[in-house]
PDB file of C-alpha atoms in Angstrom:
ATOM      1  CA  MET A  27     110.640 -12.959 -20.304  1.00 91.00           C
ATOM      2  CA  ALA A  28     108.425 -11.705 -23.106  1.00 97.00           C
ATOM      3  CA  TYR A  29     104.655 -11.309 -23.205  1.00 98.00           C
ATOM      4  CA  TRP A  30     102.268 -12.227 -25.996  1.00 98.00           C
ATOM      5  CA  LEU A  31      98.619 -12.415 -26.987  1.00 98.00           C
ATOM      6  CA  PHE A  32      97.064 -15.448 -28.680  1.00 98.00           C
ATOM      7  CA  LYS A  33      93.736 -14.955 -30.444  1.00 97.00           C
ATOM      8  CA  SER A  34      91.193 -17.696 -30.994  1.00 96.00           C
ATOM      9  CA  GLU A  35      87.521 -17.812 -31.892  1.00 93.00           C
ATOM     10  CA  SER A  36      85.812 -19.510 -28.968  1.00 91.00           C
ATOM     11  CA  HIS A  37      83.829 -21.809 -31.280  1.00 89.00           C
ATOM     12  CA  THR A  38      87.101 -23.005 -32.876  1.00 93.00           C
ATOM     13  CA  TRP A  39      89.323 -23.305 -29.779  1.00 95.00           C
ATOM     14  CA  SER A  40      88.073 -21.971 -26.469  1.00 96.00           C
ATOM     15  CA  TRP A  41      89.705 -21.085 -23.180  1.00 97.00           C
ATOM     16  CA  ASP A  42      87.836 -23.978 -21.550  1.00 97.00           C
ATOM     17  CA  GLN A  43      89.303 -26.400 -24.117  1.00 97.00           C
ATOM     18  CA  GLN A  44      92.779 -24.961 -23.493  1.00 97.00           C
ATOM     19  CA  LYS A  45      92.402 -25.447 -19.724  1.00 97.00           C
ATOM     20  CA  LYS A  46      91.296 -29.063 -20.177  1.00 97.00           C
ATOM     21  CA  LYS A  47      94.661 -29.828 -21.833  1.00 97.00           C
ATOM     22  CA  GLY A  48      96.342 -29.290 -18.466  1.00 96.00           C
ATOM     23  CA  ALA A  49     100.112 -29.342 -18.071  1.00 95.00           C
ATOM     24  CA  LYS A  50     100.691 -31.091 -21.412  1.00 96.00           C
ATOM     25  CA  GLY A  51      99.337 -28.001 -23.154  1.00 97.00           C
ATOM     26  CA  GLU A  52      98.284 -27.722 -26.762  1.00 97.00           C
ATOM     27  CA  PRO A  53     100.162 -26.918 -29.987  1.00 98.00           C
ATOM     28  CA  TRP A  54      99.048 -23.538 -31.363  1.00 97.00           C
ATOM     29  CA  THR A  55      98.501 -24.740 -34.913  1.00 96.00           C
ATOM     30  CA  GLY A  56      96.908 -23.110 -37.932  1.00 95.00           C
ATOM     31  CA  VAL A  57      98.756 -19.794 -37.971  1.00 96.00           C
ATOM     32  CA  ARG A  58      99.082 -18.742 -41.614  1.00 96.00           C
ATOM     33  CA  ASN A  59     100.262 -15.168 -41.228  1.00 95.00           C
ATOM     34  CA  HIS A  60     103.989 -14.490 -41.635  1.00 96.00           C
ATOM     35  CA  GLN A  61     104.113 -11.763 -38.972  1.00 96.00           C
ATOM     36  CA  ALA A  62     102.292 -13.966 -36.431  1.00 97.00           C
ATOM     37  CA  ASN A  63     104.599 -16.880 -37.298  1.00 97.00           C
ATOM     38  CA  ASN A  64     107.655 -14.634 -36.849  1.00 98.00           C
ATOM     39  CA  ASN A  65     106.325 -13.625 -33.433  1.00 98.00           C
ATOM     40  CA  MET A  66     106.110 -17.291 -32.458  1.00 98.00           C
ATOM     41  CA  LYS A  67     109.717 -17.796 -33.597  1.00 98.00           C
ATOM     42  CA  LEU A  68     110.741 -15.238 -30.951  1.00 98.00           C
ATOM     43  CA  MET A  69     108.992 -17.059 -28.105  1.00 98.00           C
ATOM     44  CA  LYS A  70     110.949 -18.821 -25.399  1.00 98.00           C
ATOM     45  CA  THR A  71     109.852 -21.456 -22.918  1.00 98.00           C
ATOM     46  CA  GLY A  72     108.336 -19.669 -19.934  1.00 98.00           C
ATOM     47  CA  ASP A  73     107.058 -16.642 -21.845  1.00 98.00           C
ATOM     48  CA  LEU A  74     103.509 -15.701 -20.877  1.00 98.00           C
ATOM     49  CA  GLY A  75     100.580 -14.727 -23.039  1.00 98.00           C
ATOM     50  CA  PHE A  76      97.013 -13.569 -22.886  1.00 98.00           C
ATOM     51  CA  PHE A  77      94.368 -15.922 -24.313  1.00 98.00           C
ATOM     52  CA  TYR A  78      91.961 -13.730 -26.273  1.00 97.00           C
ATOM     53  CA  HIS A  79      88.545 -14.785 -27.523  1.00 96.00           C
ATOM     54  CA  SER A  80      87.914 -13.003 -30.796  1.00 94.00           C
ATOM     55  CA  GLY A  81      84.594 -13.120 -32.653  1.00 88.00           C
ATOM     56  CA  ASP A  82      81.581 -11.883 -30.690  1.00 88.00           C
ATOM     57  CA  GLU A  83      83.277 -11.949 -27.270  1.00 92.00           C
ATOM     58  CA  LYS A  84      86.423  -9.891 -27.990  1.00 95.00           C
ATOM     59  CA  SER A  85      87.920 -10.349 -24.519  1.00 97.00           C
ATOM     60  CA  ILE A  86      91.099 -11.455 -22.795  1.00 98.00           C
ATOM     61  CA  VAL A  87      89.899 -14.431 -20.761  1.00 98.00           C
ATOM     62  CA  GLY A  88      93.032 -16.190 -19.505  1.00 98.00           C
ATOM     63  CA  ILE A  89      96.795 -16.443 -19.229  1.00 98.00           C
ATOM     64  CA  VAL A  90      98.946 -19.078 -20.927  1.00 98.00           C
ATOM     65  CA  ARG A  91     102.607 -20.089 -20.773  1.00 98.00           C
ATOM     66  CA  VAL A  92     104.821 -21.186 -23.666  1.00 98.00           C
ATOM     67  CA  ILE A  93     106.002 -24.726 -22.891  1.00 98.00           C
ATOM     68  CA  GLY A  94     107.296 -25.675 -26.346  1.00 98.00           C
ATOM     69  CA  GLU A  95     109.249 -23.416 -28.663  1.00 98.00           C
ATOM     70  CA  HIS A  96     108.718 -22.893 -32.387  1.00 98.00           C
ATOM     71  CA  ARG A  97     108.706 -25.981 -34.589  1.00 98.00           C
ATOM     72  CA  PRO A  98     107.082 -26.992 -37.898  1.00 97.00           C
ATOM     73  CA  ASP A  99     103.279 -27.079 -37.939  1.00 98.00           C
ATOM     74  CA  PRO A 100     102.213 -30.493 -39.256  1.00 96.00           C
ATOM     75  CA  THR A 101      98.892 -28.992 -40.405  1.00 96.00           C
ATOM     76  CA  ASP A 102     100.742 -26.736 -42.887  1.00 97.00           C
ATOM     77  CA  GLU A 103     101.220 -28.566 -46.172  1.00 94.00           C
ATOM     78  CA  THR A 104     103.526 -25.816 -47.492  1.00 95.00           C
ATOM     79  CA  GLY A 105     106.040 -26.232 -44.661  1.00 94.00           C
ATOM     80  CA  LYS A 106     106.283 -22.439 -44.249  1.00 96.00           C
ATOM     81  CA  PHE A 107     104.580 -22.055 -40.888  1.00 98.00           C
ATOM     82  CA  GLY A 108     105.227 -23.290 -37.385  1.00 98.00           C
ATOM     83  CA  LEU A 109     103.667 -23.598 -33.972  1.00 98.00           C
ATOM     84  CA  VAL A 110     104.457 -23.228 -30.296  1.00 98.00           C
ATOM     85  CA  VAL A 111     102.958 -25.261 -27.458  1.00 98.00           C
ATOM     86  CA  ILE A 112     101.073 -23.392 -24.736  1.00 98.00           C
ATOM     87  CA  GLU A 113      99.490 -24.371 -21.423  1.00 98.00           C
ATOM     88  CA  ALA A 114      96.785 -22.600 -19.461  1.00 98.00           C
ATOM     89  CA  VAL A 115      98.072 -20.833 -16.341  1.00 97.00           C
ATOM     90  CA  GLU A 116      95.054 -19.080 -14.874  1.00 96.00           C
ATOM     91  CA  ASP A 117      91.699 -17.513 -15.602  1.00 97.00           C
ATOM     92  CA  MET A 118      91.365 -13.793 -15.925  1.00 97.00           C
ATOM     93  CA  PRO A 119      89.031 -13.161 -12.941  1.00 97.00           C
ATOM     94  CA  LYS A 120      87.291 -10.405 -14.896  1.00 98.00           C
ATOM     95  CA  PRO A 121      87.677 -10.762 -18.682  1.00 98.00           C
ATOM     96  CA  VAL A 122      89.062  -7.575 -20.235  1.00 98.00           C
ATOM     97  CA  SER A 123      87.095  -6.610 -23.313  1.00 97.00           C
ATOM     98  CA  LEU A 124      88.465  -4.898 -26.389  1.00 96.00           C
ATOM     99  CA  ALA A 125      86.082  -2.014 -25.671  1.00 96.00           C
ATOM    100  CA  GLU A 126      87.533  -1.592 -22.148  1.00 97.00           C
ATOM    101  CA  ALA A 127      91.092  -1.685 -23.502  1.00 97.00           C
ATOM    102  CA  LYS A 128      90.237   1.004 -26.062  1.00 96.00           C
ATOM    103  CA  LYS A 129      89.033   3.290 -23.261  1.00 97.00           C
ATOM    104  CA  GLU A 130      92.384   3.079 -21.439  1.00 98.00           C
ATOM    105  CA  PRO A 131      94.774   5.776 -22.790  1.00 97.00           C
ATOM    106  CA  LYS A 132      97.836   3.876 -21.525  1.00 97.00           C
ATOM    107  CA  LEU A 133      96.970   1.051 -23.975  1.00 98.00           C
ATOM    108  CA  ALA A 134      96.665   3.302 -27.047  1.00 96.00           C
ATOM    109  CA  GLU A 135      99.812   1.842 -28.642  1.00 96.00           C
ATOM    110  CA  MET A 136      98.978  -1.804 -27.905  1.00 97.00           C
ATOM    111  CA  VAL A 137      99.167  -4.029 -30.994  1.00 96.00           C
ATOM    112  CA  LEU A 138      95.698  -5.404 -30.230  1.00 96.00           C
ATOM    113  CA  LEU A 139      94.272  -1.907 -30.676  1.00 95.00           C
ATOM    114  CA  LYS A 140      96.355  -1.005 -33.732  1.00 90.00           C
ATOM    115  CA  ASN A 141      96.325  -4.335 -35.606  1.00 83.00           C
ATOM    116  CA  SER A 142      93.444  -6.301 -34.148  1.00 78.00           C
ATOM    117  CA  ARG A 143      93.538  -8.898 -36.942  1.00 84.00           C
ATOM    118  CA  LEU A 144      97.018 -10.220 -36.052  1.00 91.00           C
ATOM    119  CA  SER A 145      96.484 -13.631 -34.423  1.00 95.00           C
ATOM    120  CA  VAL A 146      99.716 -13.807 -32.395  1.00 97.00           C
ATOM    121  CA  GLN A 147     101.154 -10.530 -31.192  1.00 97.00           C
ATOM    122  CA  PRO A 148     103.614  -9.059 -28.698  1.00 98.00           C
ATOM    123  CA  VAL A 149     102.495  -7.294 -25.516  1.00 98.00           C
ATOM    124  CA  ARG A 150     104.701  -4.741 -23.756  1.00 97.00           C
ATOM    125  CA  GLU A 151     105.443  -5.315 -20.063  1.00 97.00           C
ATOM    126  CA  ALA A 152     103.564  -2.164 -18.963  1.00 97.00           C
ATOM    127  CA  GLU A 153     100.544  -3.267 -21.039  1.00 98.00           C
ATOM    128  CA  TRP A 154     100.744  -6.724 -19.491  1.00 97.00           C
ATOM    129  CA  LYS A 155     100.713  -5.367 -15.949  1.00 96.00           C
ATOM    130  CA  LEU A 156      97.878  -2.935 -16.639  1.00 97.00           C
ATOM    131  CA  ILE A 157      95.650  -5.539 -18.292  1.00 97.00           C
ATOM    132  CA  CYS A 158      96.297  -7.987 -15.458  1.00 97.00           C
ATOM    133  CA  LYS A 159      95.192  -5.268 -13.028  1.00 97.00           C
ATOM    134  CA  MET A 160      92.129  -4.440 -15.154  1.00 97.00           C
ATOM    135  CA  GLY A 161      91.313  -8.161 -15.159  1.00 98.00           C
ATOM    136  CA  GLY A 162      91.275  -8.362 -11.379  1.00 97.00           C
ATOM    137  CA  LEU A 163      94.567 -10.170 -10.807  1.00 95.00           C
ATOM    138  CA  ALA A 164      96.109  -9.101  -7.508  1.00 85.00           C
ATOM    139  CA  LYS A 165      99.557  -9.623  -8.980  1.00 83.00           C
ATOM    140  CA  ALA A 166     100.592 -10.045 -12.605  1.00 79.00           C
ATOM    141  CA  PRO A 167     102.179 -13.454 -13.142  1.00 85.00           C
TER     142      PRO A 167
END
């Protein structure tokens, strides 16, 4: 299993909206960055990801699961970019802010801290476990 981070501005697509989609999930459309698209091509059904509110909030607020692998994004008129389908798994009991993550030396190499503009990014297993702990999860999913 691999771990990921999906970034969204809460006024565009929020964690609450994601949760309301339930088990049918939601296609992660609108990615127009080649590196982010390549990351989605690597995703497999069952992979987990953090749901990150960018913008003013800058916090990891939930956990999602990939339920549909990479396919063409119908919102992309060029046909170059794709999407994956994700479902909400659980809330992060205590959202983990970007500022908190920056204070943790063990997260110094995390993509979020080195390339914060990348909208879909990988997360290492050790980073995953540490952020889950920081977020108040008794056990990382």
